[in-house]
Short mmCIF file of N, CA and C in Angstrom, two decimals:
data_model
loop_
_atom_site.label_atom_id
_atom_site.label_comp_id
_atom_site.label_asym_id
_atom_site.label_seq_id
_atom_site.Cartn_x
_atom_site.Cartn_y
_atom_site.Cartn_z
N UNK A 1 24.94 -65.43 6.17
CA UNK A 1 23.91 -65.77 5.21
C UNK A 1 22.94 -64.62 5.03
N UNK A 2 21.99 -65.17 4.22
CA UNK A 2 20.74 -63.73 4.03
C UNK A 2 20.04 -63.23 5.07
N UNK A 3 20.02 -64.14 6.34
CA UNK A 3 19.18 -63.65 7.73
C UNK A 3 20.39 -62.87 8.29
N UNK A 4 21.88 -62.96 7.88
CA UNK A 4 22.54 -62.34 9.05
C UNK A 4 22.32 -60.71 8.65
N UNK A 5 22.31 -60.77 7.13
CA UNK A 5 22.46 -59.33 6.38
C UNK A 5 20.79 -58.61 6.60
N UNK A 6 20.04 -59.60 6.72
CA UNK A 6 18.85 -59.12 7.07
C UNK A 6 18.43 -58.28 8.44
N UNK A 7 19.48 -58.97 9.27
CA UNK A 7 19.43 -58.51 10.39
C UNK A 7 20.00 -57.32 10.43
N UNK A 8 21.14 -57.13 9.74
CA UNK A 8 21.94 -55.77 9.56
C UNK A 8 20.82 -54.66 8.72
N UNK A 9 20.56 -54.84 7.98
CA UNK A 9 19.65 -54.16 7.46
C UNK A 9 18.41 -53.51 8.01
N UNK A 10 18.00 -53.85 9.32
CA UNK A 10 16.83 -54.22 9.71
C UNK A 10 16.87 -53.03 11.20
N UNK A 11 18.34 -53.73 11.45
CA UNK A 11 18.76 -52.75 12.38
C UNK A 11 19.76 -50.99 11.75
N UNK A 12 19.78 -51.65 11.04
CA UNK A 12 20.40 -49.98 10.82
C UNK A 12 19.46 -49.07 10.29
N UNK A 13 17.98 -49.95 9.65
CA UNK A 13 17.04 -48.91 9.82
C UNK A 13 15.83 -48.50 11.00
N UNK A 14 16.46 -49.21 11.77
CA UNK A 14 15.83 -48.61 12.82
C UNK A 14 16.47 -48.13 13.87
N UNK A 15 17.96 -47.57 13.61
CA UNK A 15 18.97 -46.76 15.07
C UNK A 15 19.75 -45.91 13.51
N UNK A 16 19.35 -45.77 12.14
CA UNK A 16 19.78 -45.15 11.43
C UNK A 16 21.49 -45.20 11.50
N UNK A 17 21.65 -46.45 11.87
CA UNK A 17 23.30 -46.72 11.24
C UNK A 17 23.58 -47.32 10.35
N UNK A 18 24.60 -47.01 10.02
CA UNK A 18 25.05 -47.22 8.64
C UNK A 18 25.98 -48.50 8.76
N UNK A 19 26.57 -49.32 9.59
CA UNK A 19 27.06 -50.59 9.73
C UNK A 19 26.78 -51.62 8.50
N UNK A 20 28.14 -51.58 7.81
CA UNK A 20 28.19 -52.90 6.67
C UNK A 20 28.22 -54.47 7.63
N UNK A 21 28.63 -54.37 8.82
CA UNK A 21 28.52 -55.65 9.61
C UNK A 21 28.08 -55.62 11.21
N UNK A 22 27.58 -56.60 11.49
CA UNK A 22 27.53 -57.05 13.20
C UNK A 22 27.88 -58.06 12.94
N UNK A 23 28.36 -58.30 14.62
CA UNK A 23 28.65 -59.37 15.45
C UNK A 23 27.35 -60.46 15.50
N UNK A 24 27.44 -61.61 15.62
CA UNK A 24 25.97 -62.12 16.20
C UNK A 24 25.60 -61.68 17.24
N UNK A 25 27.16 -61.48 18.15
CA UNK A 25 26.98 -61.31 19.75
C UNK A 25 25.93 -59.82 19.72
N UNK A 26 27.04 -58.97 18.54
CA UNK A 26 26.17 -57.42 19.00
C UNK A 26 24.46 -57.81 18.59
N UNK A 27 24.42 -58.02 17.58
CA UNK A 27 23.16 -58.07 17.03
C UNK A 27 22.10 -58.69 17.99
N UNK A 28 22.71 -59.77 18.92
CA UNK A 28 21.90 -59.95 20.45
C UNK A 28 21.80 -58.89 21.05
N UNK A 29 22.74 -57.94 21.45
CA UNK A 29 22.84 -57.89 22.49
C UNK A 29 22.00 -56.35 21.49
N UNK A 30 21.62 -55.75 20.38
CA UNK A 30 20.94 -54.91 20.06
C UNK A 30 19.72 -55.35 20.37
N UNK A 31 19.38 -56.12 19.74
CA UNK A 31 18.25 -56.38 20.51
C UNK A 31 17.56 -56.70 21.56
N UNK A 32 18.42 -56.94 22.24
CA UNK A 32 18.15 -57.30 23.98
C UNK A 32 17.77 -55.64 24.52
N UNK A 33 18.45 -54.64 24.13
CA UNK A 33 18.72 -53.46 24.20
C UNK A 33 17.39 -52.45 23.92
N UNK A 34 16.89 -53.32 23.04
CA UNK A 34 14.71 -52.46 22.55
C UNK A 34 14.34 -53.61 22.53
N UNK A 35 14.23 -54.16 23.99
CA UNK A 35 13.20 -55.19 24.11
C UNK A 35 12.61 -55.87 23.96
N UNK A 36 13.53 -56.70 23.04
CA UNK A 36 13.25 -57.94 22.51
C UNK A 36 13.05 -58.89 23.91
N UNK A 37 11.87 -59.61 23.67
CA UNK A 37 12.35 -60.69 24.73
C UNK A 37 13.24 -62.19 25.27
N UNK A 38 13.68 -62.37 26.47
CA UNK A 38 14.49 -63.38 26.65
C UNK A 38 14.45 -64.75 25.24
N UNK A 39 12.91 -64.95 25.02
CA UNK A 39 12.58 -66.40 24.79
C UNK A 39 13.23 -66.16 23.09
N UNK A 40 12.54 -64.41 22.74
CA UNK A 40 13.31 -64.44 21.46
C UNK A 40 14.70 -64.62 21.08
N UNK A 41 15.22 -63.69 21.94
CA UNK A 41 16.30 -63.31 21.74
C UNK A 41 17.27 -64.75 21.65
N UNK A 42 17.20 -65.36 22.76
CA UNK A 42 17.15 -66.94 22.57
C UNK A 42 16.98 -67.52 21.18
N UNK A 43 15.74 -67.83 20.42
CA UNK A 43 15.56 -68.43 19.44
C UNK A 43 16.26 -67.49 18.35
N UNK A 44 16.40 -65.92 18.44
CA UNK A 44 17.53 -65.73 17.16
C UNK A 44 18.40 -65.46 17.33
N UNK A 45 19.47 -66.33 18.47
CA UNK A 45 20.70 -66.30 18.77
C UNK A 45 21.08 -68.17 17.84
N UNK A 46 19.90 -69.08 17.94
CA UNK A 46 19.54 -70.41 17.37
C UNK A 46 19.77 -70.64 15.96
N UNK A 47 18.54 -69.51 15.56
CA UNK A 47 18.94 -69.25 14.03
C UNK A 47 20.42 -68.56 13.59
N UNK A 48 20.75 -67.69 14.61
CA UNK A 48 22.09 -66.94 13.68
C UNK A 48 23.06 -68.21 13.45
N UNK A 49 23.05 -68.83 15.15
CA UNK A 49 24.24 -69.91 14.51
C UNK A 49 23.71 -70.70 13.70
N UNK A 50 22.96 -71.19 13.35
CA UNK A 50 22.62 -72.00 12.20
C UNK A 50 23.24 -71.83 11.42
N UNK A 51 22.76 -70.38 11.04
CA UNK A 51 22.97 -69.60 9.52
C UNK A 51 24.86 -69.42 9.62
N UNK A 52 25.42 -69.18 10.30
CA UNK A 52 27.02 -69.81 10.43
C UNK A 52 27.50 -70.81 10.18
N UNK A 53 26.62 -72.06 10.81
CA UNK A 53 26.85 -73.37 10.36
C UNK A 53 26.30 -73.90 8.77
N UNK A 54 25.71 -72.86 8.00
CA UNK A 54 25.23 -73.50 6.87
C UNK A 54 26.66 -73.12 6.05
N UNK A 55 27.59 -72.44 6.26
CA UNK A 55 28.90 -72.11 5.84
C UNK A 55 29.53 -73.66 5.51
N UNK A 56 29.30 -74.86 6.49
CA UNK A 56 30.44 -75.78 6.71
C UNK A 56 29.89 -77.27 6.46
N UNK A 57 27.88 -77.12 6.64
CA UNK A 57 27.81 -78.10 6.16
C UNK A 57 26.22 -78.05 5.51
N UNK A 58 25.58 -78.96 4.95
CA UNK A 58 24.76 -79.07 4.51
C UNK A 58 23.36 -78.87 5.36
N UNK A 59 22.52 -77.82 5.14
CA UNK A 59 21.16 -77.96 5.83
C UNK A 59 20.03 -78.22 4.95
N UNK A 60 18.58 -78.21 5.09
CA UNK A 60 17.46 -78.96 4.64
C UNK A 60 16.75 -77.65 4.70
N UNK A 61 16.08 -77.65 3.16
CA UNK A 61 15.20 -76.66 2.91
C UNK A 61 14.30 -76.52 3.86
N UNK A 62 14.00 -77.28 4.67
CA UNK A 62 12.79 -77.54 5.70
C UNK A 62 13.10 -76.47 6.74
N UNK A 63 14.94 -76.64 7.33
CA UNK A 63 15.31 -76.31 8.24
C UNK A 63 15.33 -74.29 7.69
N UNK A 64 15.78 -74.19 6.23
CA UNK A 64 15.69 -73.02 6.45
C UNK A 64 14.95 -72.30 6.40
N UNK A 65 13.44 -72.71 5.87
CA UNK A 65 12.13 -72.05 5.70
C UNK A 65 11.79 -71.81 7.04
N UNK A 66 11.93 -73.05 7.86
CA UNK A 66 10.80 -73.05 9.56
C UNK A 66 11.90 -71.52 10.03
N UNK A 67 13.41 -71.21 9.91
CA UNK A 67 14.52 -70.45 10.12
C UNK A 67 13.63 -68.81 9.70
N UNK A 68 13.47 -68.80 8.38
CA UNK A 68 13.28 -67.90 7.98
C UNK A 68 11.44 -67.51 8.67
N UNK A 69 10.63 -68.26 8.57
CA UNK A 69 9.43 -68.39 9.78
C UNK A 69 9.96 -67.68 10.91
N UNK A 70 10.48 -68.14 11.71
CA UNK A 70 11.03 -67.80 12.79
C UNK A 70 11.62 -66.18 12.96
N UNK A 71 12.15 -65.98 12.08
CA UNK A 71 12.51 -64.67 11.96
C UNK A 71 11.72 -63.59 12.24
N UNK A 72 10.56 -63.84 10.92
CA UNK A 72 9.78 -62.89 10.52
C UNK A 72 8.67 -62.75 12.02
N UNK A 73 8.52 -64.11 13.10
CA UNK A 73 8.03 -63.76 14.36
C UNK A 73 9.07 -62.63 15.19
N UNK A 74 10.40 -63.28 15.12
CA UNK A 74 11.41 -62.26 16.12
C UNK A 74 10.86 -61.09 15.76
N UNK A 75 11.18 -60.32 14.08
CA UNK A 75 11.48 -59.37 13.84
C UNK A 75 9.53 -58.45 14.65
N UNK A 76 8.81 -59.05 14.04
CA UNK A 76 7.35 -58.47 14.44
C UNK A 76 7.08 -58.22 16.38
N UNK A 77 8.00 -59.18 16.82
CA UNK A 77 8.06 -58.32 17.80
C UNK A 77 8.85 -57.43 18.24
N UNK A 78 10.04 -57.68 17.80
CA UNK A 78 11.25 -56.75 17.70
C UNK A 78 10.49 -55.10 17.67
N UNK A 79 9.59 -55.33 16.42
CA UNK A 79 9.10 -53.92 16.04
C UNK A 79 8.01 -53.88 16.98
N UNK A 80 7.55 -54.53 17.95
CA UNK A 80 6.43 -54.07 18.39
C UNK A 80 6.88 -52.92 19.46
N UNK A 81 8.44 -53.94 19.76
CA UNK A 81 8.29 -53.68 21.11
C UNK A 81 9.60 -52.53 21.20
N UNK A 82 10.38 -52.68 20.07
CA UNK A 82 10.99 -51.55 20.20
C UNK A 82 11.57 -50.20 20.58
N UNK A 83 12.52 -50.13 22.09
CA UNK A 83 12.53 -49.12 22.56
C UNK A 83 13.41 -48.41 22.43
#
């Protein structure tokens, strides 16, 4: 979905790769990698599968706004903490 490509995007500008795809797994485990923390890394391992599961069945605008919320916390620390 748009958070997975977001994520790709997000990370290839900040390790300057050029990757048309990740894994969910890698995309954890990138960020586990510049110090993201446990609790995050956790909650956007939550959202990715979501965003997999919106492939197969129906989710609630509710669910993807609080999703996309959620993000924009990971990513702000992502960048804080970035190593």
């Amino acid at each position: 979905g748009s958070i997975h490509q977001a994520m790709i995007i997000y990370i290839n500008s900040k390790t300057g790769r050029k990757s048309a795809e990740y894994s969910v797994g890698e995309i954890l485990s990138i960020f586990h990698t510049h110090s993201l923390s446990p609790t995050a890394t956790e909650s956007l391992k939550k959202i990715m599968d979501r965003g997999e599961a919106v492939r197969y069945a129906p989710v609630s605008t509710a669910d993807i706004q609080n999703d996309i919320e959620g993000v924009k916390v990971i990513l702000k620390e992502a960048d804080n903490g970035w190593a």
